[in-house]
Short mmCIF file of C-alpha atoms and ligand atoms in Angstrom, two decimals:
data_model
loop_
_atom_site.label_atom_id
_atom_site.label_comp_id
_atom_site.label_asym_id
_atom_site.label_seq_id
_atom_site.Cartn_x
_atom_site.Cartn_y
_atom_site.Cartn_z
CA UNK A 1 96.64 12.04 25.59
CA UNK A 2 96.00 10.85 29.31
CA UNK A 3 96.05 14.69 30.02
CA UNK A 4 93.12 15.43 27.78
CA UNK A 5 91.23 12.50 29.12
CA UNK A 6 91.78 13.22 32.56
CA UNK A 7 91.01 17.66 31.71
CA UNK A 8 87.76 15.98 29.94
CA UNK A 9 86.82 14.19 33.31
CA UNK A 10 87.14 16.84 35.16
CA UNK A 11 85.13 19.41 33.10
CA UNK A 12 82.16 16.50 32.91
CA UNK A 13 82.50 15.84 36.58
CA UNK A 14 82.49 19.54 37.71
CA UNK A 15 80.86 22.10 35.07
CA UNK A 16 79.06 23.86 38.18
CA UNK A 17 82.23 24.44 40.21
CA UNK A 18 84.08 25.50 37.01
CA UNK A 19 81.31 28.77 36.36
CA UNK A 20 80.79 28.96 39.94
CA UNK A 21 78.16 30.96 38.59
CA UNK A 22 75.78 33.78 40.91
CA UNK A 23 72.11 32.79 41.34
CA UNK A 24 69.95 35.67 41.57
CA UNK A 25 66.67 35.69 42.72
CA UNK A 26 64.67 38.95 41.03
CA UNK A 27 60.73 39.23 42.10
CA UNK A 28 59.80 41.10 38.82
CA UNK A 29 60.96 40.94 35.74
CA UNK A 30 62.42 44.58 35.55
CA UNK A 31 65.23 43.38 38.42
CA UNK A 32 65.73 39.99 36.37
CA UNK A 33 66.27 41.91 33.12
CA UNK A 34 68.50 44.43 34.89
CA UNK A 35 70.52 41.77 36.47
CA UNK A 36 71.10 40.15 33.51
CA UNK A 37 72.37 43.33 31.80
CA UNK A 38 74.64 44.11 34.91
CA UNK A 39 75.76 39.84 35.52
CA UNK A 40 76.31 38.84 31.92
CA UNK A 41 77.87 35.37 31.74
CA UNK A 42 78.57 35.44 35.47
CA UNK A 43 74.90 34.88 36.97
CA UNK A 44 72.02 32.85 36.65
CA UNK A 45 69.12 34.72 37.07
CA UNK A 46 65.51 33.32 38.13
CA UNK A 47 62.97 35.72 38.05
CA UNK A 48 59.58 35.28 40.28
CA UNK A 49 57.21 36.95 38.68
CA UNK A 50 56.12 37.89 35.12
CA UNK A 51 54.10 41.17 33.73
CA UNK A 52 51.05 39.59 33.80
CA UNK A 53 50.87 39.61 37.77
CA UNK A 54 50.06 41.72 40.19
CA UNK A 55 53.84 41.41 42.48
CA UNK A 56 51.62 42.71 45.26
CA UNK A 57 50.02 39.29 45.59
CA UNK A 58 52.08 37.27 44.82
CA UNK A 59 51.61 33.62 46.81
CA UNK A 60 54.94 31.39 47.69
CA UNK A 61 54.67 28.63 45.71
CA UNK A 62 56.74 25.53 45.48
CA UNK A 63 58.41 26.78 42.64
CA UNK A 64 59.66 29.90 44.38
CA UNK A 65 61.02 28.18 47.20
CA UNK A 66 62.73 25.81 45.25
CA UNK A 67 64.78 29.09 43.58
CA UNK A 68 65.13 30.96 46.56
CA UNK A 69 66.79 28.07 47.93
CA UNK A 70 69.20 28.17 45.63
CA UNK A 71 69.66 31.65 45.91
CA UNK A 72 73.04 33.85 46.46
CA UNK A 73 71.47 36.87 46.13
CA UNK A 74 67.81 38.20 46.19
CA UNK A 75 67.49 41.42 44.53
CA UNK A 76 63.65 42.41 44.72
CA UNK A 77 61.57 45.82 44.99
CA UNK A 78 61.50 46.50 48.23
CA UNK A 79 59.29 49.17 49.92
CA UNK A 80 56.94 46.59 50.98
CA UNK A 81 55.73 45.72 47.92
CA UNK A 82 56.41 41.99 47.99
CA UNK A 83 55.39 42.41 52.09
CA UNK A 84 52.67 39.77 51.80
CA UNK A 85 55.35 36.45 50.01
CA UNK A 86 59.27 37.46 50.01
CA UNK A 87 59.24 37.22 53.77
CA UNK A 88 57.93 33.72 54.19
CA UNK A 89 60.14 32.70 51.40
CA UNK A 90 62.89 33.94 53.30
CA UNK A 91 62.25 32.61 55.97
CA UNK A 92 61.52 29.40 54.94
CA UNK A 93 64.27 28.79 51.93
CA UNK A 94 66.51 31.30 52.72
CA UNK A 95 69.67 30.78 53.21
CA UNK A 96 71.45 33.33 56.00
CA UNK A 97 73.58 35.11 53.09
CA UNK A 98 70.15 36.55 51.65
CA UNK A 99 68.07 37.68 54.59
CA UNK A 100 67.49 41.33 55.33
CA UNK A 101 70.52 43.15 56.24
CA UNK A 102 73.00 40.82 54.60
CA UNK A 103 75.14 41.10 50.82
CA UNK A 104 72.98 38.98 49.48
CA UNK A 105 69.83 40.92 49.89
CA UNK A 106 69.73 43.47 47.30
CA UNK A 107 66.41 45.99 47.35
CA UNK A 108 65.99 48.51 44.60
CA UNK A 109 63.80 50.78 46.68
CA UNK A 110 66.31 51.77 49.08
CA UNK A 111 68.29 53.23 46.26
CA UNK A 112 66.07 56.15 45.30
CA UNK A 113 63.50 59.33 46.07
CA UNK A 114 60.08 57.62 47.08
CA UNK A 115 57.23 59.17 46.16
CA UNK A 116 53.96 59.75 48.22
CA UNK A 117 56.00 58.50 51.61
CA UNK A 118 52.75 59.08 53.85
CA UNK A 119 53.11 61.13 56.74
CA UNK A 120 50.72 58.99 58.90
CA UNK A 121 48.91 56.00 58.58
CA UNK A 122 45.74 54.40 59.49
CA UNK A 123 43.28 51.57 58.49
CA UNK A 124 41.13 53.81 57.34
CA UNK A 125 43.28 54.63 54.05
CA UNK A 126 43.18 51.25 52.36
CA UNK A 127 45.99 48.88 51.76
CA UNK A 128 49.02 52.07 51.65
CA UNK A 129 52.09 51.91 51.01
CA UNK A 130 54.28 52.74 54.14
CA UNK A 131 57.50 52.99 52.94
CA UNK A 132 56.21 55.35 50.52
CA UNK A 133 55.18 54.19 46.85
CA UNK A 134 56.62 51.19 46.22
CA UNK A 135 56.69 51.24 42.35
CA UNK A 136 60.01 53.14 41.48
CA UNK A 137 60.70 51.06 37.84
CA UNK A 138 58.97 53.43 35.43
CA UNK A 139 61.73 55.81 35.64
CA UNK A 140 64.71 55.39 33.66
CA UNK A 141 66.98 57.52 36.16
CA UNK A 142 66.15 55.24 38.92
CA UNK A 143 66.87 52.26 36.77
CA UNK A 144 70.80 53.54 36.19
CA UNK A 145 70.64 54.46 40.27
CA UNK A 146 69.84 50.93 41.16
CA UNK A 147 72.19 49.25 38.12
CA UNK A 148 75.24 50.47 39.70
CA UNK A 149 73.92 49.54 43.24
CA UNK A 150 73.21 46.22 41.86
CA UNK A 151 76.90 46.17 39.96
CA UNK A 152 78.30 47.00 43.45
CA UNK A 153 76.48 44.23 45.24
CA UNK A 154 77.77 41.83 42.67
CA UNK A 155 81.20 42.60 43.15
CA UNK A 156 81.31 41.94 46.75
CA UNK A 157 79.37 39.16 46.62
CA UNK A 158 81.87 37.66 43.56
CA UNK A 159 84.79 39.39 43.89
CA UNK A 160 86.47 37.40 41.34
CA UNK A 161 84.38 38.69 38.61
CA UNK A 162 84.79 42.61 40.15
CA UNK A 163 86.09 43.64 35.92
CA UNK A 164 82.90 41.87 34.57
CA UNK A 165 80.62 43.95 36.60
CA UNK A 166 82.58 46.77 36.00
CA UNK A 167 82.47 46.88 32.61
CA UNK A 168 78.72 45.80 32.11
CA UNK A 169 77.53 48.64 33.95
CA UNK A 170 80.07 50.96 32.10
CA UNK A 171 78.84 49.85 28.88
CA UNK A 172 74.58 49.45 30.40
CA UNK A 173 75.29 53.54 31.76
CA UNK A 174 76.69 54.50 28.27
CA UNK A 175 74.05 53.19 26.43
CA UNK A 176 71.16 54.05 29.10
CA UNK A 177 71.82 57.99 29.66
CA UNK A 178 71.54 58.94 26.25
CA UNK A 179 68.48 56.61 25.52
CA UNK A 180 67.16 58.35 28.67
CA UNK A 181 67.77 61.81 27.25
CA UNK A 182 66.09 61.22 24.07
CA UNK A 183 62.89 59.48 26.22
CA UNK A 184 63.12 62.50 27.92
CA UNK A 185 63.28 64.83 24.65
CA UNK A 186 60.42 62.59 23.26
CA UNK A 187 58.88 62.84 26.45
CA UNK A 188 58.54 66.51 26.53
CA UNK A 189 55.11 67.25 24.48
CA UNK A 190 54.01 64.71 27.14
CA UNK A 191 54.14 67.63 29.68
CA UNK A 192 50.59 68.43 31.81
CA UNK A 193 49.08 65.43 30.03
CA UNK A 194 46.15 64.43 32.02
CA UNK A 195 45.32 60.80 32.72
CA UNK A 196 43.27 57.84 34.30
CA UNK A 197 45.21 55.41 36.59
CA UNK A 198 44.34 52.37 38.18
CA UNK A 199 46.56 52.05 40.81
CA UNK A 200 49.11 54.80 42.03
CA UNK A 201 51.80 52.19 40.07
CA UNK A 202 52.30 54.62 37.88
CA UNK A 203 53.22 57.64 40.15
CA UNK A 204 57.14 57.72 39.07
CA UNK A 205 55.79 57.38 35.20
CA UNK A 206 53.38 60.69 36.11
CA UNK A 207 56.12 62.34 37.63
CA UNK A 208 58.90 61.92 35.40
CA UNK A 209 57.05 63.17 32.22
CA UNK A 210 55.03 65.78 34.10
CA UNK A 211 52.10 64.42 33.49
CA UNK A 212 49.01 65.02 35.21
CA UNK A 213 46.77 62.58 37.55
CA UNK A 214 43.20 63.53 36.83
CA UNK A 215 41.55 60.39 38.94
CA UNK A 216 42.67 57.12 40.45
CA UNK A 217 39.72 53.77 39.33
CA UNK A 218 40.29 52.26 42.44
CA UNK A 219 38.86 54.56 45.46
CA UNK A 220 41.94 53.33 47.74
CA UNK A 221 44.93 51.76 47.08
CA UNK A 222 44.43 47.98 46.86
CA UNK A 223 40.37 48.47 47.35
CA UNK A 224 38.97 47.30 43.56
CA UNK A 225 36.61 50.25 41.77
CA UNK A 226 33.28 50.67 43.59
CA UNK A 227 30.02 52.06 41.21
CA UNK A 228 29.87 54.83 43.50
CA UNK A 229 33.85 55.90 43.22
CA UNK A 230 33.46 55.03 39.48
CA UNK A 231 30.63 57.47 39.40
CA UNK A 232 32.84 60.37 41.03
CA UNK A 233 35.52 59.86 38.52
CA UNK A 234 33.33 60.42 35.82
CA UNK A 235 31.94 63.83 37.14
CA UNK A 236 35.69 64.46 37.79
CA UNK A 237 36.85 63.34 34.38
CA UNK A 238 34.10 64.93 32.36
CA UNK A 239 35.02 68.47 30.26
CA UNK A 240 38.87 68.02 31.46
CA UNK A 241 40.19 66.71 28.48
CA UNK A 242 41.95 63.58 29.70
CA UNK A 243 44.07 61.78 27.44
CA UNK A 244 43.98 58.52 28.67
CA UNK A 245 43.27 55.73 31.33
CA UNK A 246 46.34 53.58 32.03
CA UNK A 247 45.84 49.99 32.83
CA UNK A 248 49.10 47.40 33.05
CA UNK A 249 48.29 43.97 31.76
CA UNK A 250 47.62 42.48 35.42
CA UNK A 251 44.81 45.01 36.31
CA UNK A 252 41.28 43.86 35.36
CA UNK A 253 39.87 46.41 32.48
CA UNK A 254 36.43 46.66 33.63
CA UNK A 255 36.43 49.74 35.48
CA UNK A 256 38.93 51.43 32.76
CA UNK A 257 36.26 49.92 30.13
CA UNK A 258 33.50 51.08 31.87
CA UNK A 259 34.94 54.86 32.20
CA UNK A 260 35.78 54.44 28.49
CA UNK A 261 32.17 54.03 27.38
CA UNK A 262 30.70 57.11 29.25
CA UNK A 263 33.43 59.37 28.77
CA UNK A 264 35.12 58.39 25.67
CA UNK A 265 39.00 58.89 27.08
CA UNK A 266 40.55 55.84 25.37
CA UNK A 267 42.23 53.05 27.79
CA UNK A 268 45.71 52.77 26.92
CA UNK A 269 47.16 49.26 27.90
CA UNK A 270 50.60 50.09 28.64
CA UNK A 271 53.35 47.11 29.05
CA UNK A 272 54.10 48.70 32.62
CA UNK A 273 57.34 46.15 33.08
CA UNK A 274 59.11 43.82 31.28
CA UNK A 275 57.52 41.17 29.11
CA UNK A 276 54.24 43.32 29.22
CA UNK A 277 53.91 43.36 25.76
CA UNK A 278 55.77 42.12 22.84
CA UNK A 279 57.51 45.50 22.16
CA UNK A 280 58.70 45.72 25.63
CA UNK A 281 60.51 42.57 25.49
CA UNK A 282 63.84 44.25 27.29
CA UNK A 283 64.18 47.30 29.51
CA UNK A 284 65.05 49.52 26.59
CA UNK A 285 61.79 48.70 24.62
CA UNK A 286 59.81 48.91 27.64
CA UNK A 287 60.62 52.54 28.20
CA UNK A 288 60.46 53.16 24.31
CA UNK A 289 57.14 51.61 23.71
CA UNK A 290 55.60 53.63 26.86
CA UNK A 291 56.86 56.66 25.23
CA UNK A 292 55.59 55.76 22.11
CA UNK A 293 51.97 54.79 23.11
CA UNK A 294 51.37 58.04 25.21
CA UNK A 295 52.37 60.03 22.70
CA UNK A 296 50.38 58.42 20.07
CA UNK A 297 47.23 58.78 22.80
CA UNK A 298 48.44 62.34 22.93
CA UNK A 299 49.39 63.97 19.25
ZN1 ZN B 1 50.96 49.45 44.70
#
């Protein structure tokens, strides 16, 4: 009886050293939702960001401090996307485990084939991307790339739990690579389809599927839609039979809306991450319900 009281002290007194859990720090909610596949019971996962920003600007709130500070491993984008916040937050909550260079700094970028890496760059180009494009989630090969990464990062960070990560990413990769085949299968009437974008955040999307990049709404990257670059899309657009415009939930609709009206190419509101919509509630239905709204903009 004294045993029990004294096991029931101890689990009161010290839940937190008895899970000893990970605390991950994702920027976007694709990382948090992939680190919670990959972590399971064994992390706590704070995530920075939700679909409904834009990650490039992004400000360092209280809030995000506060996590970061906490933080035994920050597992963000990378390529410069979170350039203008994740390196004050680093530098002011950070501990040294999670700084650049370190275990505990985990970024999904370096993992894979960038696209559009720019062979020079100047002022004169708009807000580029550097480190080539930056927004590697919206394909599903790079997202099994970066899971084992991440599952390899985990188990030198926790060595203890080494069979935990282990077998999540066995059992995420055996259910990924054949829901990646059939996206792929699905995907392939998709082939040469010509759209609208944005932003070049959909460049890995386009290039996955084969499809086809008729016009970009905003004239450079990070430079909102001008009448004048509006008005050169629509000459550009018009007799090419464009499927759609693609617009993720953070980017203002005006300019897609406006193109719309003259041209009649139907904007397509696609979740672009996770959380973007209530069918793309996990990495699985975020893939699924992209798939399933081009193709229904595309019969
Ligand atoms: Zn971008």
């Amino acid at each position: 009886m004294r045993y029990s009281i004294l096991a029931f002290f101890f689990l009161v007194a010290f839940p937190v050293q008895a899970q000893a859990k990970v605390n991950i720090f994702a920027c976007e909610p694709e990382w948090g939702a992939l680190a919670q596949e990959i972590g399971g019971e064994a992390v706590d996962v704070y995530t920075a960001s939700t679909a409904a920003q834009n990650v490039h600007f992004l400000r360092a709130k209280p809030g995000l401090l506060s996590a970061m500070r906490q933080a035994d491993l920050v597992f963000c984008n990378g390529a410069a996307l979170e350039a203008g916040w994740l390196p004050v937050l680093l530098q002011k909550a950070g501990g040294p485990d999670v700084q650049p260079g370190k275990p505990g700094h985990l970024l999904a970028a370096d993992h894979v084939k960038k696209l559009d890496v720019p062979a020079r760059i100047d002022r004169s180009m708009g807000d580029v991307h550097p480190d080539g494009n930056p927004h590697i989630l919206l394909n599903p090969r790079n997202i099994g790339i970066i899971a084992e990464a991440l599952a390899d990062r985990l188990k030198t960070i926790d060595a203890a739990n080494r069979q935990n990560y282990d077998n999540r990413l066995n059992s995420f990769l055996r259910r990924w690579k054949p829901l990646t085949d059939e996206w792929e299968r699905l995907g392939a009437s998709l082939r040469g389809m010509k759209v609208v974008v944005y932003h070049t955040n959909w460049a890995y999307l386009i290039n996955w599927l084969a499809l086809e990049s008729t016009a970009t709404l905003e004239p450079k990257p990070g430079i909102p839609p001008t009448a004048s670059h509006l008005k050169a899309v629509l000459t550009a657009v018009e007799g090419h039979d464009v499927k759609a415009i693609l617009v993720a939930p953070f980017e203002n609709p005006e300019a897609a809306e406006w193109l719309a009206g003259k041209s009649g190419i139907p904007v397509i509101r696609l979740p672009y991450t996770v959380g973007g919509s209530d069918k793309a509630g996990d990495l699985e239905g975020l893939f699924s319900e992209t798939i399933r709204l081009l193709r229904e903009a595309s019969p």
